[in-house]
Coordinates of C-alpha atoms in Angstrom, one line a residue:
Chain C
M314 CA -63.9 -89.7 -28.5
Y315 CA -62.2 -88.0 -31.3
A316 CA -63.7 -84.8 -30.3
A317 CA -62.5 -85.3 -26.8
E318 CA -58.9 -85.9 -28.0
T319 CA -59.0 -82.9 -30.2
D320 CA -60.2 -80.8 -27.3
L321 CA -57.3 -82.1 -25.1
V322 CA -54.7 -81.3 -27.8
F323 CA -56.2 -77.9 -28.2
R324 CA -56.0 -77.2 -24.5
K325 CA -52.4 -78.4 -24.3
H326 CA -51.6 -76.1 -27.2
T327 CA -53.3 -73.2 -25.5
T328 CA -51.5 -73.9 -22.3
A329 CA -48.2 -74.1 -24.0
K330 CA -48.9 -70.8 -25.8
K331 CA -49.8 -69.2 -22.5
E332 CA -46.6 -70.4 -20.9
G333 CA -44.6 -69.0 -23.8
N334 CA -46.3 -65.6 -23.4
V335 CA -45.5 -65.6 -19.6
A336 CA -41.9 -66.4 -20.4
M337 CA -41.7 -63.5 -22.9
G338 CA -43.4 -61.3 -20.3
R339 CA -40.7 -62.1 -17.8
K340 CA -38.0 -61.2 -20.4
K341 CA -39.7 -57.8 -21.0
T342 CA -39.8 -57.1 -17.2
K343 CA -36.0 -57.6 -16.9
A344 CA -35.3 -55.3 -19.8
Q345 CA -37.6 -52.7 -18.3
K346 CA -35.9 -53.0 -15.0
K347 CA -32.6 -52.4 -16.6
A348 CA -33.9 -49.4 -18.4
A349 CA -35.5 -48.0 -15.3
L350 CA -32.2 -48.5 -13.4
I351 CA -30.2 -46.6 -16.0
Q352 CA -32.8 -43.9 -16.1
G353 CA -32.7 -43.7 -12.3
L354 CA -28.9 -43.5 -12.3
M355 CA -29.0 -40.8 -14.9
G356 CA -31.6 -38.9 -12.9
V357 CA -29.6 -39.1 -9.8
L358 CA -26.5 -37.9 -11.6
C359 CA -28.4 -35.0 -13.1
L360 CA -29.8 -34.1 -9.7
G361 CA -26.3 -34.3 -8.3
M362 CA -24.9 -32.0 -10.9
L363 CA -27.8 -29.6 -10.5
G364 CA -27.1 -29.6 -6.8
F365 CA -23.4 -29.0 -7.3
V366 CA -24.1 -26.1 -9.7
F367 CA -26.5 -24.6 -7.3
V368 CA -24.1 -24.9 -4.3
W369 CA -21.2 -23.6 -6.4
A370 CA -23.3 -20.6 -7.6
V371 CA -24.4 -19.8 -4.1
H372 CA -20.9 -20.2 -2.8
N373 CA -19.4 -17.8 -5.3
A374 CA -22.3 -15.4 -4.9
V375 CA -21.6 -15.2 -1.2
K376 CA -17.8 -15.3 -1.1
G377 CA -17.1 -13.6 -4.4
F378 CA -14.9 -14.9 -7.2
D379 CA -12.0 -12.7 -6.1
N380 CA -10.8 -12.9 -2.6
D381 CA -9.2 -9.5 -2.6
S382 CA -12.4 -7.7 -3.6
S383 CA -14.0 -8.4 -0.3
I384 CA -10.9 -7.4 1.6
K385 CA -10.4 -4.2 -0.3
T386 CA -13.7 -2.7 0.4
D387 CA -12.3 -0.1 2.8
T388 CA -9.2 1.3 1.3
S389 CA -10.4 4.9 1.6
V390 CA -8.5 6.8 4.2
T391 CA -10.6 8.5 6.7
V392 CA -10.2 9.7 10.2
G393 CA -13.1 9.9 12.5
D394 CA -14.0 13.3 13.8
S395 CA -13.1 12.3 17.3
N396 CA -9.9 10.7 16.1
G397 CA -6.4 12.0 15.9
D398 CA -4.3 13.1 18.6
G399 CA -1.5 15.3 19.5
S400 CA -0.9 18.7 20.7
K401 CA 1.3 21.3 19.5
P402 CA 2.2 24.8 19.9
A403 CA 1.8 26.8 16.7
D404 CA 4.6 29.3 17.0
S405 CA 7.5 30.2 19.1
S406 CA 6.9 31.0 22.7
V407 CA 7.1 34.7 22.1
K408 CA 4.3 34.4 19.5
D409 CA 2.3 32.2 21.8
T410 CA 2.0 35.1 24.2
S411 CA 0.6 37.4 21.5
D412 CA -1.7 34.6 20.4
A413 CA -3.1 34.4 23.8
D414 CA -4.3 38.0 23.5
S415 CA -6.4 37.2 20.5
K416 CA -8.0 34.0 21.7
D417 CA -11.1 35.2 23.3
S418 CA -13.6 32.6 22.3
G419 CA -12.9 29.0 21.4
D420 CA -15.7 28.8 19.0
T421 CA -14.9 31.8 16.9
E422 CA -14.5 31.1 13.2
S423 CA -11.1 31.7 11.8
V424 CA -10.2 31.5 8.1
P425 CA -7.9 28.6 7.6
D426 CA -4.6 29.6 6.1
T427 CA -4.6 26.5 4.1
D428 CA -8.0 26.9 2.4
S429 CA -6.5 28.1 -0.8
S430 CA -4.4 25.0 -1.0
S431 CA -7.0 22.5 0.0
E432 CA -9.3 22.3 -3.0
S433 CA -8.1 18.9 -3.8
S434 CA -6.0 16.8 -1.4
E435 CA -4.0 15.4 -4.2
D436 CA -3.2 18.7 -5.8
S437 CA -2.4 20.3 -2.5
S438 CA -0.2 17.5 -1.5
E439 CA 2.0 18.0 -4.5
E440 CA 2.0 21.7 -4.1
S441 CA 2.7 21.6 -0.4
S442 CA 5.5 19.2 -0.7
E443 CA 7.2 21.7 -2.9
E444 CA 6.4 24.5 -0.6
S445 CA 7.8 22.6 2.4
S446 CA 11.1 22.2 0.7
T447 CA 11.4 25.9 0.1
V448 CA 9.8 27.5 3.1
Q449 CA 11.7 25.9 5.9
E450 CA 14.7 23.6 6.0
I451 CA 14.2 21.0 8.5
K452 CA 17.1 18.9 9.5
F453 CA 16.2 15.3 10.0
P454 CA 18.2 13.6 12.8
S455 CA 18.5 9.9 13.2
A456 CA 17.7 8.4 16.6
D457 CA 21.4 8.1 17.2
D458 CA 21.9 11.8 16.6
I459 CA 19.7 12.5 19.7
D460 CA 21.9 12.0 22.7
D461 CA 19.1 11.9 25.2
D462 CA 17.8 8.3 25.7
F463 CA 14.8 9.6 27.7
D464 CA 15.2 6.8 30.2
D465 CA 14.0 9.1 33.0
A466 CA 11.0 10.2 31.0
V467 CA 7.4 9.2 30.4
F468 CA 5.3 10.4 27.4
I469 CA 1.6 10.7 27.9
G470 CA -0.8 11.4 25.0
N471 CA -2.9 10.2 22.2
S472 CA -2.2 8.5 18.8
R473 CA 0.4 11.1 17.9
T474 CA 2.3 10.1 21.0
V475 CA 1.7 6.4 20.1
G476 CA 3.4 7.2 16.8
L477 CA 6.3 8.9 18.5
G478 CA 6.7 5.8 20.8
M479 CA 6.8 3.5 17.8
N480 CA 9.2 5.6 15.7
C481 CA 11.5 7.3 18.2
G482 CA 14.2 4.6 18.4
K483 CA 14.5 5.1 22.1
P484 CA 13.7 1.8 23.8
M485 CA 14.5 3.2 27.3
A486 CA 11.7 5.8 27.1
T487 CA 8.3 5.0 28.6
F488 CA 5.1 5.7 26.7
Y489 CA 1.7 5.8 28.3
A490 CA -0.3 6.7 25.3
S491 CA -3.2 5.3 23.3
T492 CA -5.2 6.1 20.3
G493 CA -8.2 8.4 20.8
L494 CA -7.2 9.4 24.4
N495 CA -8.1 12.8 25.6
V496 CA -8.1 14.9 28.7
E497 CA -11.6 13.5 29.6
T498 CA -10.8 9.8 29.1
I499 CA -7.3 9.7 30.5
G500 CA -8.5 8.7 33.9
K501 CA -11.2 6.2 32.6
S502 CA -9.8 4.5 29.6
E503 CA -8.0 1.3 30.5
T504 CA -5.8 1.0 27.5
I505 CA -2.3 1.2 28.9
N506 CA -0.2 -1.9 29.4
L507 CA 0.8 -2.2 33.0
D508 CA 3.9 -3.9 34.4
N509 CA 1.7 -6.7 35.8
G510 CA 0.5 -7.6 32.3
K511 CA -2.9 -6.1 32.8
K512 CA -4.5 -3.0 31.3
G513 CA -5.1 0.2 33.2
T514 CA -5.5 3.9 32.9
V515 CA -2.6 6.4 32.5
Y516 CA -3.0 7.2 36.1
D517 CA -2.7 3.5 37.1
A518 CA 0.5 3.3 35.0
L519 CA 1.9 6.4 36.6
K520 CA 1.6 4.8 40.1
Q521 CA 4.1 2.1 39.1
K522 CA 7.3 4.2 38.8
Q523 CA 8.6 7.7 39.5
F524 CA 10.0 9.7 36.5
K525 CA 12.0 12.8 36.3
R526 CA 10.3 14.2 33.2
V527 CA 6.7 13.9 32.2
F528 CA 5.8 15.0 28.6
I529 CA 2.1 15.4 28.0
M530 CA 0.4 16.2 24.7
F531 CA -3.3 16.4 24.4
G532 CA -5.6 18.5 22.3
I533 CA -6.2 17.3 18.7
N534 CA -9.0 15.0 19.7
E535 CA -10.5 17.8 21.7
M536 CA -10.4 20.4 19.0
S537 CA -13.9 19.5 17.8
W538 CA -15.3 20.1 21.3
P539 CA -17.7 23.0 21.3
Y540 CA -16.2 24.7 24.3
W541 CA -12.5 25.0 24.4
D542 CA -12.4 26.5 27.9
G543 CA -13.9 23.2 29.0
F544 CA -10.9 21.5 27.5
E545 CA -8.6 23.9 29.4
T546 CA -10.3 23.2 32.7
R547 CA -10.0 19.4 32.2
Y548 CA -6.4 19.8 31.1
E549 CA -5.7 21.6 34.4
T550 CA -7.3 18.7 36.3
V551 CA -5.0 16.3 34.4
I552 CA -1.9 18.3 35.3
D553 CA -3.0 18.3 39.0
K554 CA -3.4 14.5 38.9
V555 CA 0.0 14.0 37.3
K556 CA 1.6 16.3 39.9
E557 CA 0.0 14.2 42.6
L558 CA 1.3 10.9 41.1
Q559 CA 4.7 12.2 40.1
P560 CA 5.5 14.8 42.7
D561 CA 9.2 15.1 41.9
A562 CA 8.9 15.1 38.1
K563 CA 9.2 18.1 35.9
I564 CA 6.1 18.3 33.8
Y565 CA 6.1 19.5 30.3
I566 CA 2.9 20.4 28.4
Q567 CA 3.5 20.2 24.7
S568 CA 1.6 22.2 22.2
V569 CA -0.8 20.6 19.8
L570 CA 1.3 19.7 16.7
P571 CA 0.4 21.4 13.4
V572 CA -1.7 19.8 10.8
N573 CA -1.6 20.1 7.0
S574 CA -4.4 20.5 4.5
L575 CA -5.1 16.7 4.3
A576 CA -6.5 17.0 7.9
L577 CA -9.3 19.1 6.6
N578 CA -10.7 16.1 4.9
N579 CA -11.5 14.7 8.4
N580 CA -12.7 17.8 10.2
S581 CA -13.1 21.4 9.2
V582 CA -11.6 22.5 12.5
F583 CA -8.2 21.1 11.5
T584 CA -6.6 24.2 10.1
P585 CA -3.3 25.8 11.1
A586 CA -5.1 28.9 12.4
K587 CA -7.4 26.8 14.6
V588 CA -4.5 24.8 15.9
D589 CA -2.7 28.0 16.8
E590 CA -5.8 29.3 18.5
F591 CA -6.4 26.1 20.3
N592 CA -2.8 26.1 21.6
T593 CA -3.5 29.3 23.5
Y594 CA -5.8 27.2 25.7
V595 CA -3.1 24.6 26.1
K596 CA -0.7 27.3 27.1
K597 CA -3.2 28.8 29.5
A598 CA -3.6 25.5 31.2
A599 CA 0.2 25.1 31.6
D600 CA 0.6 28.6 32.9
A601 CA -2.3 28.2 35.4
K602 CA -0.6 25.1 36.8
D603 CA 2.9 26.5 36.7
V604 CA 4.3 23.8 34.5
T605 CA 6.5 24.3 31.4
Y606 CA 4.8 24.8 28.0
L607 CA 6.8 23.5 25.0
D608 CA 6.2 25.0 21.7
V609 CA 7.0 21.9 19.6
N610 CA 5.3 23.5 16.7
S611 CA 8.2 25.9 16.2
A612 CA 10.3 22.9 15.1
L613 CA 7.7 21.5 12.7
R614 CA 5.5 24.2 11.3
E615 CA 6.0 25.9 8.0
A616 CA 5.7 29.7 7.5
D617 CA 1.9 29.5 7.2
G618 CA 1.6 27.5 10.3
S619 CA 0.9 24.2 8.6
L620 CA 2.6 20.9 8.9
P621 CA 4.7 20.0 5.9
M622 CA 2.8 17.7 3.6
D623 CA 5.5 15.0 3.7
A624 CA 5.3 15.0 7.5
A625 CA 1.9 13.4 7.5
P626 CA 1.2 12.4 3.9
T627 CA -1.7 10.0 4.8
D628 CA -4.1 12.1 6.9
G629 CA -2.4 15.4 7.7
I630 CA -2.2 14.5 11.4
H631 CA -0.1 11.5 12.2
L632 CA 3.6 12.1 11.7
V633 CA 5.9 9.8 9.8
K634 CA 9.1 8.6 11.4
K635 CA 11.6 11.3 10.2
Y636 CA 9.3 14.0 11.6
C637 CA 8.8 12.1 14.8
L638 CA 12.6 12.4 15.3
V639 CA 12.5 16.1 14.6
W640 CA 9.9 16.3 17.4
L641 CA 12.0 14.2 19.7
K642 CA 15.1 16.2 19.0
Y643 CA 13.2 19.4 20.0
L644 CA 12.3 17.8 23.3
A645 CA 15.9 16.7 23.9
D646 CA 17.2 20.1 23.1
N647 CA 14.7 22.0 25.2
T648 CA 14.3 20.0 28.4
Chain L
M1225 CA -32.0 -51.1 -4.6
K1226 CA -28.3 -51.6 -3.9
K1227 CA -27.5 -50.3 -7.3
K1228 CA -29.6 -47.2 -6.6
I1229 CA -27.8 -46.5 -3.4
I1230 CA -24.4 -47.0 -5.1
A1231 CA -25.5 -44.7 -7.9
F1232 CA -26.6 -42.1 -5.4
M1233 CA -23.4 -42.3 -3.4
A1234 CA -21.4 -42.0 -6.6
A1235 CA -23.3 -38.9 -7.6
M1236 CA -22.7 -37.4 -4.2
A1237 CA -19.0 -38.2 -4.4
I1238 CA -18.8 -36.4 -7.7
C1239 CA -20.6 -33.3 -6.1
V1240 CA -18.4 -33.3 -3.1
G1241 CA -15.3 -33.8 -5.2
G1242 CA -16.3 -30.9 -7.4
L1243 CA -16.9 -28.6 -4.5
V1244 CA -13.6 -29.5 -2.8
S1245 CA -11.6 -29.0 -6.0
C1246 CA -13.3 -25.7 -6.8
G1247 CA -13.0 -24.5 -3.3
G1248 CA -9.4 -25.5 -3.1
S1249 CA -7.9 -22.4 -4.7
D1250 CA -10.2 -20.2 -2.7
S1251 CA -9.2 -21.6 0.6
S1252 CA -5.6 -21.7 -0.2
S1253 CA -5.7 -18.0 -1.0
K1254 CA -7.9 -17.3 1.9
S1255 CA -5.2 -15.7 3.8
G1256 CA -7.1 -14.8 6.8
G1257 CA -7.0 -16.2 10.1
T1258 CA -3.8 -17.7 11.5
A1259 CA -2.7 -20.4 9.2
E1260 CA 0.0 -22.7 10.2
S1261 CA 2.0 -24.4 7.5
T1262 CA 3.7 -27.6 8.2
A1263 CA 6.3 -27.3 5.5
A1264 CA 8.9 -27.6 8.3
E1265 CA 11.9 -28.2 6.1
K1266 CA 11.4 -25.2 4.0
T1267 CA 13.9 -22.4 4.6
Y1268 CA 13.3 -18.6 4.1
D1269 CA 15.4 -15.5 4.0
V1270 CA 13.1 -13.6 6.4
V1271 CA 14.8 -10.2 5.6
S1272 CA 14.2 -10.6 1.9
V1273 CA 10.6 -11.7 2.5
A1274 CA 10.0 -8.6 4.7
D1275 CA 11.5 -6.4 2.1
K1276 CA 9.4 -7.9 -0.7
L1277 CA 6.2 -7.6 1.4
K1278 CA 7.0 -3.9 1.9
S1279 CA 7.9 -3.2 -1.8
D1280 CA 5.2 -5.3 -3.5
I1281 CA 2.1 -4.7 -1.4
K1282 CA 0.1 -1.5 -1.7
W1283 CA 0.3 0.3 1.6
V1284 CA -1.9 3.1 2.8
D1285 CA 0.6 4.2 5.5
E1286 CA 4.3 4.9 5.1
L1287 CA 6.1 2.0 6.6
N1288 CA 9.5 2.3 8.3
E1289 CA 11.8 -0.4 9.6
L1290 CA 11.7 -0.8 13.4
E1291 CA 15.1 -0.7 15.0
S1292 CA 16.1 -4.0 16.5
G1293 CA 16.1 -2.5 20.0
M1294 CA 12.5 -1.4 19.6
I1295 CA 11.0 -4.7 18.4
E1296 CA 10.3 -6.1 21.9
K1297 CA 9.0 -2.7 23.1
V1298 CA 6.6 -2.2 20.2
I1299 CA 5.4 -5.6 19.2
G1300 CA 6.4 -7.7 22.2
V1301 CA 8.8 -10.2 20.5
K1302 CA 11.8 -10.9 22.7
A1303 CA 15.2 -10.7 21.1
D1304 CA 16.3 -14.0 22.5
L1305 CA 13.6 -15.9 20.6
Y1306 CA 15.0 -15.2 17.1
T1307 CA 18.2 -15.2 15.1
K1308 CA 17.0 -12.9 12.3
G1309 CA 14.1 -10.6 12.1
K1310 CA 12.8 -7.6 10.3
V1311 CA 9.8 -5.4 11.3
F1312 CA 8.1 -2.6 9.5
I1313 CA 5.6 -0.3 11.2
G1314 CA 3.5 2.6 10.1
S1315 CA 2.9 6.0 11.6
G1316 CA 1.2 4.5 14.6
G1317 CA -2.2 6.2 14.8
M1318 CA -3.3 6.2 11.2
T1319 CA -3.3 2.5 10.3
A1320 CA -2.6 -0.8 11.8
E1321 CA -0.4 -1.8 8.9
E1322 CA 2.7 -3.9 9.9
I1323 CA 5.1 -6.5 8.7
A1324 CA 7.0 -8.8 11.0
C1325 CA 9.2 -11.7 9.7
F1326 CA 11.3 -13.8 12.1
E1327 CA 13.6 -16.8 11.9
A1328 CA 13.2 -18.2 15.4
K1329 CA 15.9 -20.1 17.2
D1330 CA 13.7 -23.2 17.1
E1331 CA 10.1 -24.3 16.6
G1332 CA 9.3 -23.7 20.3
S1333 CA 10.6 -20.1 20.0
A1334 CA 8.5 -19.8 16.8
S1335 CA 5.4 -20.7 18.8
E1336 CA 6.3 -18.1 21.4
I1337 CA 6.8 -15.5 18.7
K1338 CA 3.4 -16.3 17.2
R1339 CA 1.8 -15.9 20.7
A1340 CA 3.4 -12.5 21.0
L1341 CA 2.2 -11.5 17.6
D1342 CA -1.3 -12.8 18.4
A1343 CA -1.3 -10.6 21.5
R1344 CA 0.0 -7.7 19.4
I1345 CA -2.9 -8.1 17.0
E1346 CA -5.4 -8.2 19.8
S1347 CA -3.9 -5.1 21.4
Q1348 CA -4.1 -3.3 18.0
K1349 CA -7.8 -4.3 17.7
A1350 CA -8.5 -2.7 21.0
A1351 CA -6.6 0.4 20.0
F1352 CA -8.3 0.8 16.6
E1353 CA -11.8 -0.6 17.3
N1354 CA -13.3 2.8 18.2
Y1355 CA -10.6 5.0 16.8
Q1356 CA -10.2 3.8 13.2
P1357 CA -12.8 1.1 12.7
K1358 CA -11.9 0.5 9.1
E1359 CA -8.6 -0.9 10.3
M1360 CA -10.5 -3.7 11.9
T1361 CA -10.9 -5.4 8.5
K1362 CA -7.2 -5.8 8.3
L1363 CA -6.8 -6.8 11.9
G1364 CA -9.7 -9.2 11.8
D1365 CA -8.1 -11.1 8.9
P1366 CA -4.3 -10.9 9.4
V1367 CA -1.8 -13.0 7.7
L1368 CA 0.1 -14.8 10.5
T1369 CA 1.9 -17.9 9.4
V1370 CA 4.3 -20.3 11.1
S1371 CA 6.4 -22.6 8.9
G1372 CA 8.8 -24.6 11.0
K1373 CA 10.9 -22.0 12.8
Y1374 CA 9.8 -19.2 10.6
V1375 CA 7.1 -16.7 11.5
F1376 CA 5.5 -14.2 9.2
M1377 CA 2.9 -11.5 10.0
C1378 CA 1.5 -9.1 7.5
I1379 CA -1.3 -6.7 8.2
S1380 CA -2.4 -5.1 5.0
D1381 CA -5.3 -4.9 2.5
E1382 CA -3.7 -7.5 0.2
N1383 CA -3.6 -10.8 2.0
S1384 CA -3.5 -12.9 -1.2
K1385 CA -0.4 -11.2 -2.4
A1386 CA 1.2 -11.4 1.1
I1387 CA 0.6 -15.2 1.1
E1388 CA 2.0 -15.5 -2.4
I1389 CA 5.1 -13.6 -1.4
I1390 CA 5.6 -15.6 1.8
G1391 CA 5.2 -18.8 -0.2

């Protein structure tokens, strides 16, 4: 009996002890859960931060830290070989005739007059600007100084004529010109804004209205062609087409404008001597079609046949405004 | 579980917040595209802004002021849409660099001016795409901003500076 009671007491004690252990176990589980939760939270935060750092690093690697750096990647000034425009006669009309005698082959190599001044474009630009001020005094008119408003005229050509259109100060004049245009693409390239709001070729544009004067200048984009007589033939075709579309207009073929030594950076053919030689082909085309050849170069060239450096200080080809007005004044005075 | 979700969302919020705040300065200076500011009440002296853009930005081309009578002819903005305007253009064939700043007669006119300038940019893209491809960088990311009745266009290599000047 005693033994039985003792056993009962012992069992109760054991049971109570077990219950106590269970309770303690429960407490430990809650603490562990809290710790696990905190650990999880910290882990997520760490992952989040890692993710952020990764995304930020990738973002900056792709976009760059400096916005301008990605924009300024192409600050170098270059003109494609097929670029440029313009046409100009190298010398006076008297000289042009003599030039024509010496222009047998379009591909003949001629020594550029400007070679000696073209070692470095920067040096030459400084030297040439000094030269230009001493060799020839060019009077720079304002748009108002030019009485002719050219309201009866249309100008056809490439980027040089585009520049004239933007800088001439003559809102009544009409310009059918576009960058890169040449005697081959004039009838195909739909780059001219037509009156109906659409784009069309120069020929499409010429059908819209009759003009009294048509000024055409092509050549600089064609100077790199291997056969200059091919240029001449195509130029004659252009003149024929313009005559057909503008039967009552007087057609003027302008010489290819001179270039300065900066143009050599773009193409070795852009030398004053080559321009003069090329203009003999321009004049031949004009003569063959019995239209007037205008030696615009006589108003713009220096003694060595080159364009003043300050006339085209960026690329040696495209004229700045004050020289565009010299060009326009020549046209006003000679037509 | 709920706590884990909340913790995860908090972490994501921190990440997103960080990205937005870091990207903020970037996007604000990301001149490109055609940004439209809604600071309608702000006033500008468009002539001064145009002059400052010309003097403070490094230009490749030589820019000249376009006569008022030539503005519609060259860039297609009609004279009856604005009360003040100043436009600078380059030599035409060398670069696409241009500045155009207008105070329009009203906000409707400002929208029309912006449309004309959009068309000008597209036209220039067509002109330069095959002729001077490097100009496409400028034309593809022009500064063209409308703020109330003011319209600003600047095609250059320095968009961040242009936006800073325009303000």
